[in-house]
Amino acid sequence: MQGKVLWSLGLMMSLASLQAHDLYRADFENPPFSPGNITGQDGWEEYHISTPNLGQISTERALSGSQSLKITPVNGGANSWWWRPTPHDTSTSPNKMIDIRWDMYLTSSTRQGHYGIDVYSDTVERVCAFRVNENSQVEIILFVNGVTEQLVSTGVFVQRDRWNRYRLLIDYNTGTFAAFVNGQAIGGGRINSLAGAVFSDADIWHFNVASNSNDVAFYDNLRIMAVAQAGQEGDVDGNGCVEDSDLLTVLFAFGSNDPDADVNQDGIVDDADLLMVLFNFGSGC
């Protein structure tokens, strides 16, 4: 009996060590965010090349709650970044994968810009990037040999004037990353080997095309997590085991757009998510 108890305790500790670790999450709600410039709120920073574009907490549109981060191009602007430092050393942590998720709404307009996420290391080296361009096509920035930066068009287009759910999964073990839109894999490749083992931040990134873009973007439900594995299908809490807690999370969020319970990341917690948990129940335990 004592051996069984010790084995059970050991299993629980092992599962706990695999638990996804939240580096940062922002629903852009109040608190801690108030309408206005995001810079200086909850530790957020910004950097601009040329005229600053605007990054503001807004009540104009939100997927969940009543606020989101609104990015507005400014005439004469170029590249702009907004971020909150979230350092994580993958060389010392068992969680060697970074899982970044966000919802993004792009308006259609006569002059459209680029919007996405740009990932950096603690040495300010670019790790990889993921954006939607002026033609609404998804592009990724990878490093074909771990060093040479390359912009790649995925051939995948997103619909504007609606919310879409995006994800970047970066594996520091293999030196690769994968990109997803609404739960569907759309591409990936090598990360920058010069970036090193320390993940620093996932930046909200805007490129103001021709310095006169007149569309806007809204970001909501930003999640940045450090995980030990890509995830057992149906494992909502990231502990490696599909169990009661995962089922309850989906049931309590049923019908919502909660990104933490949206197993297939298609933007809605529905029957498909519930079935994924049920069909995989007990896996990894």
mmCIF file of C-alpha atoms in Angstrom:
data_model
loop_
_atom_site.group_PDB
_atom_site.id
_atom_site.type_symbol
_atom_site.label_atom_id
_atom_site.label_comp_id
_atom_site.label_asym_id
_atom_site.label_seq_id
_atom_site.Cartn_x
_atom_site.Cartn_y
_atom_site.Cartn_z
ATOM 1 C CA MET A 1 0.000 0.000 0.000
ATOM 2 C CA GLN A 2 2.785 2.401 0.934
ATOM 3 C CA GLY A 3 4.440 1.736 -2.411
ATOM 4 C CA LYS A 4 1.215 2.535 -4.254
ATOM 5 C CA VAL A 5 0.826 5.775 -2.321
ATOM 6 C CA LEU A 6 4.395 6.798 -3.087
ATOM 7 C CA TRP A 7 3.896 5.894 -6.753
ATOM 8 C CA SER A 8 0.725 8.000 -6.885
ATOM 9 C CA LEU A 9 2.481 10.934 -5.254
ATOM 10 C CA GLY A 10 5.329 10.608 -7.718
ATOM 11 C CA LEU A 11 2.888 10.580 -10.625
ATOM 12 C CA MET A 12 1.141 13.677 -9.301
ATOM 13 C CA MET A 13 4.464 15.475 -8.948
ATOM 14 C CA SER A 14 5.457 14.465 -12.477
ATOM 15 C CA LEU A 15 2.188 15.775 -13.889
ATOM 16 C CA ALA A 16 2.581 18.976 -11.909
ATOM 17 C CA SER A 17 6.026 19.525 -13.412
ATOM 18 C CA LEU A 18 4.462 19.260 -16.879
ATOM 19 C CA GLN A 19 1.777 21.820 -16.081
ATOM 20 C CA ALA A 20 1.691 24.673 -18.549
ATOM 21 C CA HIS A 21 3.234 27.763 -16.985
ATOM 22 C CA ASP A 22 1.547 31.059 -17.780
ATOM 23 C CA LEU A 23 4.200 33.635 -18.610
ATOM 24 C CA TYR A 24 1.585 36.281 -19.339
ATOM 25 C CA ARG A 25 -2.056 36.658 -20.241
ATOM 26 C CA ALA A 26 -3.987 39.776 -21.152
ATOM 27 C CA ASP A 27 -7.674 40.143 -21.888
ATOM 28 C CA PHE A 28 -7.037 43.915 -21.868
ATOM 29 C CA GLU A 29 -9.809 44.425 -19.308
ATOM 30 C CA ASN A 30 -10.023 46.894 -16.417
ATOM 31 C CA PRO A 31 -8.238 46.215 -14.141
ATOM 32 C CA PRO A 32 -5.386 46.543 -14.892
ATOM 33 C CA PHE A 33 -6.017 48.286 -18.231
ATOM 34 C CA SER A 34 -7.795 51.598 -18.702
ATOM 35 C CA PRO A 35 -8.783 53.159 -22.044
ATOM 36 C CA GLY A 36 -5.873 55.044 -23.593
ATOM 37 C CA ASN A 37 -2.263 54.381 -24.553
ATOM 38 C CA ILE A 38 -1.203 50.867 -23.524
ATOM 39 C CA THR A 39 2.405 51.921 -22.922
ATOM 40 C CA GLY A 40 3.085 52.093 -19.194
ATOM 41 C CA GLN A 41 0.058 49.983 -18.302
ATOM 42 C CA ASP A 42 0.835 46.605 -16.680
ATOM 43 C CA GLY A 43 4.483 46.909 -17.748
ATOM 44 C CA TRP A 44 3.899 47.379 -21.483
ATOM 45 C CA GLU A 45 6.540 49.064 -23.640
ATOM 46 C CA GLU A 46 6.701 50.317 -27.229
ATOM 47 C CA TYR A 47 9.186 51.024 -30.011
ATOM 48 C CA HIS A 48 8.642 52.738 -33.347
ATOM 49 C CA ILE A 49 10.567 53.315 -36.545
ATOM 50 C CA SER A 50 9.533 56.731 -37.858
ATOM 51 C CA THR A 51 6.260 58.316 -36.697
ATOM 52 C CA PRO A 52 4.660 56.287 -33.875
ATOM 53 C CA ASN A 53 1.527 54.360 -34.739
ATOM 54 C CA LEU A 54 -1.093 54.105 -31.979
ATOM 55 C CA GLY A 55 -1.541 51.228 -29.548
ATOM 56 C CA GLN A 56 -4.509 51.958 -27.302
ATOM 57 C CA ILE A 57 -6.856 50.148 -24.960
ATOM 58 C CA SER A 58 -10.285 50.562 -26.550
ATOM 59 C CA THR A 59 -13.927 49.851 -25.742
ATOM 60 C CA GLU A 60 -14.854 50.027 -29.423
ATOM 61 C CA ARG A 61 -14.686 46.264 -30.032
ATOM 62 C CA ALA A 62 -13.844 43.143 -28.005
ATOM 63 C CA LEU A 63 -14.208 39.403 -28.459
ATOM 64 C CA SER A 64 -14.556 38.800 -24.738
ATOM 65 C CA GLY A 65 -15.244 41.376 -22.066
ATOM 66 C CA SER A 66 -15.564 45.008 -23.076
ATOM 67 C CA GLN A 67 -12.011 46.072 -24.020
ATOM 68 C CA SER A 68 -9.279 45.133 -26.460
ATOM 69 C CA LEU A 69 -5.985 46.521 -27.749
ATOM 70 C CA LYS A 70 -6.580 48.698 -30.821
ATOM 71 C CA ILE A 71 -3.732 49.333 -33.263
ATOM 72 C CA THR A 72 -4.246 52.395 -35.459
ATOM 73 C CA PRO A 73 -1.842 53.372 -38.265
ATOM 74 C CA VAL A 74 -0.683 56.987 -38.288
ATOM 75 C CA ASN A 75 0.186 58.761 -41.524
ATOM 76 C CA GLY A 76 3.979 58.724 -41.854
ATOM 77 C CA GLY A 77 4.422 55.712 -39.575
ATOM 78 C CA ALA A 78 6.342 52.555 -40.464
ATOM 79 C CA ASN A 79 7.077 49.648 -38.084
ATOM 80 C CA SER A 80 5.743 49.658 -34.537
ATOM 81 C CA TRP A 81 6.007 47.151 -31.701
ATOM 82 C CA TRP A 82 4.239 46.907 -28.317
ATOM 83 C CA TRP A 83 5.200 44.295 -25.734
ATOM 84 C CA ARG A 84 5.413 43.265 -22.123
ATOM 85 C CA PRO A 85 8.680 41.536 -21.097
ATOM 86 C CA THR A 86 8.027 37.876 -20.229
ATOM 87 C CA PRO A 87 11.485 36.238 -19.975
ATOM 88 C CA HIS A 88 11.742 32.460 -19.815
ATOM 89 C CA ASP A 89 15.021 30.495 -19.885
ATOM 90 C CA THR A 90 14.347 27.263 -21.757
ATOM 91 C CA SER A 91 17.836 25.958 -20.923
ATOM 92 C CA THR A 92 17.037 25.659 -17.205
ATOM 93 C CA SER A 93 13.289 24.992 -17.310
ATOM 94 C CA PRO A 94 11.612 21.661 -18.156
ATOM 95 C CA ASN A 95 9.146 23.734 -20.196
ATOM 96 C CA LYS A 96 11.079 24.219 -23.418
ATOM 97 C CA MET A 97 8.192 25.198 -25.676
ATOM 98 C CA ILE A 98 6.533 28.618 -25.895
ATOM 99 C CA ASP A 99 2.844 28.618 -26.823
ATOM 100 C CA ILE A 100 1.497 32.028 -27.949
ATOM 101 C CA ARG A 101 -2.202 32.518 -28.701
ATOM 102 C CA TRP A 102 -4.243 35.593 -29.532
ATOM 103 C CA ASP A 103 -7.450 36.737 -31.199
ATOM 104 C CA MET A 104 -7.204 39.409 -33.874
ATOM 105 C CA TYR A 105 -9.807 41.419 -35.792
ATOM 106 C CA LEU A 106 -8.661 43.315 -38.901
ATOM 107 C CA THR A 107 -10.907 45.833 -40.598
ATOM 108 C CA SER A 108 -11.139 45.965 -44.371
ATOM 109 C CA SER A 109 -10.102 49.237 -45.950
ATOM 110 C CA THR A 110 -8.729 50.886 -49.068
ATOM 111 C CA ARG A 111 -5.146 50.814 -47.740
ATOM 112 C CA GLN A 112 -4.431 47.866 -45.468
ATOM 113 C CA GLY A 113 -1.411 47.256 -43.249
ATOM 114 C CA HIS A 114 0.395 44.244 -41.783
ATOM 115 C CA TYR A 115 -0.441 42.966 -38.285
ATOM 116 C CA GLY A 116 0.820 40.042 -36.224
ATOM 117 C CA ILE A 117 3.234 38.838 -33.549
ATOM 118 C CA ASP A 118 7.025 39.276 -33.630
ATOM 119 C CA VAL A 119 9.026 37.130 -31.173
ATOM 120 C CA TYR A 120 12.341 38.213 -29.628
ATOM 121 C CA SER A 121 15.055 36.787 -27.390
ATOM 122 C CA ASP A 122 16.754 38.489 -24.450
ATOM 123 C CA THR A 123 19.556 39.567 -26.810
ATOM 124 C CA VAL A 124 16.964 41.366 -28.989
ATOM 125 C CA GLU A 125 17.430 38.784 -31.723
ATOM 126 C CA ARG A 126 14.302 38.016 -33.703
ATOM 127 C CA VAL A 127 13.216 34.392 -33.083
ATOM 128 C CA CYS A 128 10.377 34.100 -35.613
ATOM 129 C CA ALA A 129 7.292 36.068 -36.650
ATOM 130 C CA PHE A 130 3.743 35.628 -37.907
ATOM 131 C CA ARG A 131 1.627 38.290 -39.618
ATOM 132 C CA VAL A 132 -1.302 39.005 -41.925
ATOM 133 C CA ASN A 133 -0.312 41.237 -44.852
ATOM 134 C CA GLU A 134 -2.184 43.951 -46.768
ATOM 135 C CA ASN A 135 -3.808 41.318 -48.996
ATOM 136 C CA SER A 136 -5.035 39.373 -45.934
ATOM 137 C CA GLN A 137 -2.549 36.573 -46.607
ATOM 138 C CA VAL A 138 -0.762 34.947 -43.678
ATOM 139 C CA GLU A 139 3.029 35.252 -43.795
ATOM 140 C CA ILE A 140 5.681 33.776 -41.519
ATOM 141 C CA ILE A 141 9.261 34.797 -40.953
ATOM 142 C CA LEU A 142 11.591 31.853 -40.491
ATOM 143 C CA PHE A 143 15.316 31.157 -40.573
ATOM 144 C CA VAL A 144 15.960 28.549 -43.252
ATOM 145 C CA ASN A 145 19.303 27.416 -41.822
ATOM 146 C CA GLY A 146 18.821 28.796 -38.343
ATOM 147 C CA VAL A 147 20.486 32.066 -39.371
ATOM 148 C CA THR A 148 19.168 33.446 -42.684
ATOM 149 C CA GLU A 149 15.876 35.317 -42.304
ATOM 150 C CA GLN A 150 13.222 34.562 -44.907
ATOM 151 C CA LEU A 151 9.686 35.893 -45.400
ATOM 152 C CA VAL A 152 7.362 33.106 -46.543
ATOM 153 C CA SER A 153 3.811 33.442 -47.863
ATOM 154 C CA THR A 154 1.725 30.516 -46.624
ATOM 155 C CA GLY A 155 -0.970 30.760 -49.293
ATOM 156 C CA VAL A 156 -3.553 30.989 -46.507
ATOM 157 C CA PHE A 157 -5.902 33.975 -46.467
ATOM 158 C CA VAL A 158 -7.985 35.176 -43.532
ATOM 159 C CA GLN A 159 -11.287 36.981 -43.635
ATOM 160 C CA ARG A 160 -11.277 40.553 -42.387
ATOM 161 C CA ASP A 161 -14.087 42.175 -40.411
ATOM 162 C CA ARG A 162 -14.296 39.178 -38.102
ATOM 163 C CA TRP A 163 -12.329 37.664 -35.243
ATOM 164 C CA ASN A 164 -9.765 34.976 -36.053
ATOM 165 C CA ARG A 165 -7.744 32.943 -33.584
ATOM 166 C CA TYR A 166 -3.976 32.653 -34.083
ATOM 167 C CA ARG A 167 -1.252 30.555 -32.492
ATOM 168 C CA LEU A 168 2.540 30.265 -32.582
ATOM 169 C CA LEU A 169 4.160 27.190 -31.018
ATOM 170 C CA ILE A 170 7.931 27.534 -30.614
ATOM 171 C CA ASP A 171 9.980 24.434 -29.748
ATOM 172 C CA TYR A 172 13.404 25.313 -28.358
ATOM 173 C CA ASN A 173 14.295 21.595 -28.218
ATOM 174 C CA THR A 174 14.082 21.174 -31.975
ATOM 175 C CA GLY A 175 14.723 24.780 -32.973
ATOM 176 C CA THR A 176 11.467 24.945 -34.914
ATOM 177 C CA PHE A 177 8.082 26.651 -34.763
ATOM 178 C CA ALA A 178 4.589 26.038 -36.114
ATOM 179 C CA ALA A 179 1.841 28.540 -36.963
ATOM 180 C CA PHE A 180 -1.925 28.019 -36.765
ATOM 181 C CA VAL A 181 -5.057 29.952 -37.771
ATOM 182 C CA ASN A 182 -8.405 28.950 -36.269
ATOM 183 C CA GLY A 183 -6.925 25.635 -35.174
ATOM 184 C CA GLN A 184 -5.468 24.721 -38.579
ATOM 185 C CA ALA A 185 -1.714 24.352 -39.124
ATOM 186 C CA ILE A 186 -0.625 26.717 -41.881
ATOM 187 C CA GLY A 187 3.197 26.512 -41.856
ATOM 188 C CA GLY A 188 6.379 26.711 -39.846
ATOM 189 C CA GLY A 189 10.133 26.312 -40.006
ATOM 190 C CA ARG A 190 13.411 27.001 -38.227
ATOM 191 C CA ILE A 191 13.816 29.614 -35.527
ATOM 192 C CA ASN A 192 16.858 31.860 -35.272
ATOM 193 C CA SER A 193 19.665 29.819 -33.708
ATOM 194 C CA LEU A 194 21.478 33.061 -32.821
ATOM 195 C CA ALA A 195 18.621 34.000 -30.518
ATOM 196 C CA GLY A 196 19.767 31.603 -27.806
ATOM 197 C CA ALA A 197 17.688 29.788 -25.203
ATOM 198 C CA VAL A 198 15.981 32.713 -23.462
ATOM 199 C CA PHE A 199 12.569 33.732 -24.762
ATOM 200 C CA SER A 200 12.028 37.413 -23.992
ATOM 201 C CA ASP A 201 8.740 38.691 -25.411
ATOM 202 C CA ALA A 202 6.027 38.283 -28.026
ATOM 203 C CA ASP A 203 5.454 41.710 -29.552
ATOM 204 C CA ILE A 204 2.274 43.067 -31.065
ATOM 205 C CA TRP A 205 3.649 44.121 -34.452
ATOM 206 C CA HIS A 206 2.314 46.527 -37.076
ATOM 207 C CA PHE A 207 3.856 47.555 -40.381
ATOM 208 C CA ASN A 208 2.204 50.641 -41.866
ATOM 209 C CA VAL A 209 2.411 49.896 -45.597
ATOM 210 C CA ALA A 210 3.520 52.958 -47.610
ATOM 211 C CA SER A 211 3.087 54.895 -44.338
ATOM 212 C CA ASN A 212 -0.564 55.539 -45.179
ATOM 213 C CA SER A 213 -2.560 52.455 -44.124
ATOM 214 C CA ASN A 214 -6.070 53.362 -42.999
ATOM 215 C CA ASP A 215 -7.370 50.104 -41.533
ATOM 216 C CA VAL A 216 -7.200 49.156 -37.837
ATOM 217 C CA ALA A 217 -6.564 45.989 -35.834
ATOM 218 C CA PHE A 218 -7.936 44.753 -32.525
ATOM 219 C CA TYR A 219 -6.117 42.202 -30.352
ATOM 220 C CA ASP A 220 -7.780 40.265 -27.543
ATOM 221 C CA ASN A 221 -7.148 37.249 -25.293
ATOM 222 C CA LEU A 222 -3.355 37.221 -25.544
ATOM 223 C CA ARG A 223 -1.822 34.114 -23.955
ATOM 224 C CA ILE A 224 1.896 33.357 -23.583
ATOM 225 C CA MET A 225 2.688 29.998 -21.976
ATOM 226 C CA ALA A 226 5.747 27.846 -21.373
ATOM 227 C CA VAL A 227 4.947 24.154 -21.815
ATOM 228 C CA ALA A 228 6.873 20.896 -21.665
ATOM 229 C CA GLN A 229 5.166 19.311 -24.648
ATOM 230 C CA ALA A 230 2.961 20.268 -27.567
ATOM 231 C CA GLY A 231 -0.010 18.865 -25.726
ATOM 232 C CA GLN A 232 -2.081 15.742 -25.536
ATOM 233 C CA GLU A 233 -5.242 16.328 -27.561
ATOM 234 C CA GLY A 234 -8.004 17.218 -25.124
ATOM 235 C CA ASP A 235 -5.586 18.227 -22.360
ATOM 236 C CA VAL A 236 -6.935 21.674 -21.558
ATOM 237 C CA ASP A 237 -4.752 22.550 -18.564
ATOM 238 C CA GLY A 238 -1.526 21.261 -20.115
ATOM 239 C CA ASN A 239 -0.550 18.788 -17.387
ATOM 240 C CA GLY A 240 -0.246 15.886 -19.832
ATOM 241 C CA CYS A 241 -3.354 14.049 -18.617
ATOM 242 C CA VAL A 242 -6.869 14.301 -20.076
ATOM 243 C CA GLU A 243 -9.017 14.101 -16.957
ATOM 244 C CA ASP A 244 -12.001 15.454 -15.023
ATOM 245 C CA SER A 245 -10.565 18.960 -14.705
ATOM 246 C CA ASP A 246 -10.286 19.273 -18.496
ATOM 247 C CA LEU A 247 -13.860 18.113 -18.976
ATOM 248 C CA LEU A 248 -15.168 20.547 -16.368
ATOM 249 C CA THR A 249 -13.271 23.455 -17.922
ATOM 250 C CA VAL A 250 -14.930 22.831 -21.282
ATOM 251 C CA LEU A 251 -18.378 22.295 -19.761
ATOM 252 C CA PHE A 252 -18.262 25.493 -17.698
ATOM 253 C CA ALA A 253 -17.117 27.508 -20.731
ATOM 254 C CA PHE A 254 -19.492 25.846 -23.200
ATOM 255 C CA GLY A 255 -20.892 28.292 -25.745
ATOM 256 C CA SER A 256 -18.269 30.956 -25.022
ATOM 257 C CA ASN A 257 -15.124 31.972 -26.914
ATOM 258 C CA ASP A 258 -12.854 31.288 -23.919
ATOM 259 C CA PRO A 259 -9.429 30.523 -25.465
ATOM 260 C CA ASP A 260 -8.456 28.419 -22.445
ATOM 261 C CA ALA A 261 -11.311 25.961 -23.090
ATOM 262 C CA ASP A 262 -11.345 26.137 -26.888
ATOM 263 C CA VAL A 263 -9.546 22.832 -27.479
ATOM 264 C CA ASN A 264 -9.469 23.018 -31.274
ATOM 265 C CA GLN A 265 -8.857 26.792 -31.287
ATOM 266 C CA ASP A 266 -11.602 27.577 -33.774
ATOM 267 C CA GLY A 267 -12.976 30.495 -31.766
ATOM 268 C CA ILE A 268 -15.925 28.839 -29.995
ATOM 269 C CA VAL A 269 -16.239 26.277 -27.183
ATOM 270 C CA ASP A 270 -18.724 23.776 -28.579
ATOM 271 C CA ASP A 271 -19.527 20.097 -29.125
ATOM 272 C CA ALA A 272 -16.305 19.560 -31.053
ATOM 273 C CA ASP A 273 -14.211 20.605 -28.051
ATOM 274 C CA LEU A 274 -16.245 18.454 -25.685
ATOM 275 C CA LEU A 275 -15.873 15.428 -27.954
ATOM 276 C CA MET A 276 -12.106 15.930 -28.190
ATOM 277 C CA VAL A 277 -11.876 15.721 -24.409
ATOM 278 C CA LEU A 278 -14.227 12.731 -24.168
ATOM 279 C CA PHE A 279 -12.556 10.755 -26.966
ATOM 280 C CA ASN A 280 -9.135 11.273 -25.366
ATOM 281 C CA PHE A 281 -10.241 10.916 -21.746
ATOM 282 C CA GLY A 282 -7.580 9.139 -19.704
ATOM 283 C CA SER A 283 -4.831 9.661 -22.277
ATOM 284 C CA GLY A 284 -1.446 10.562 -20.834
ATOM 285 C CA CYS A 285 -2.517 9.765 -17.267
#
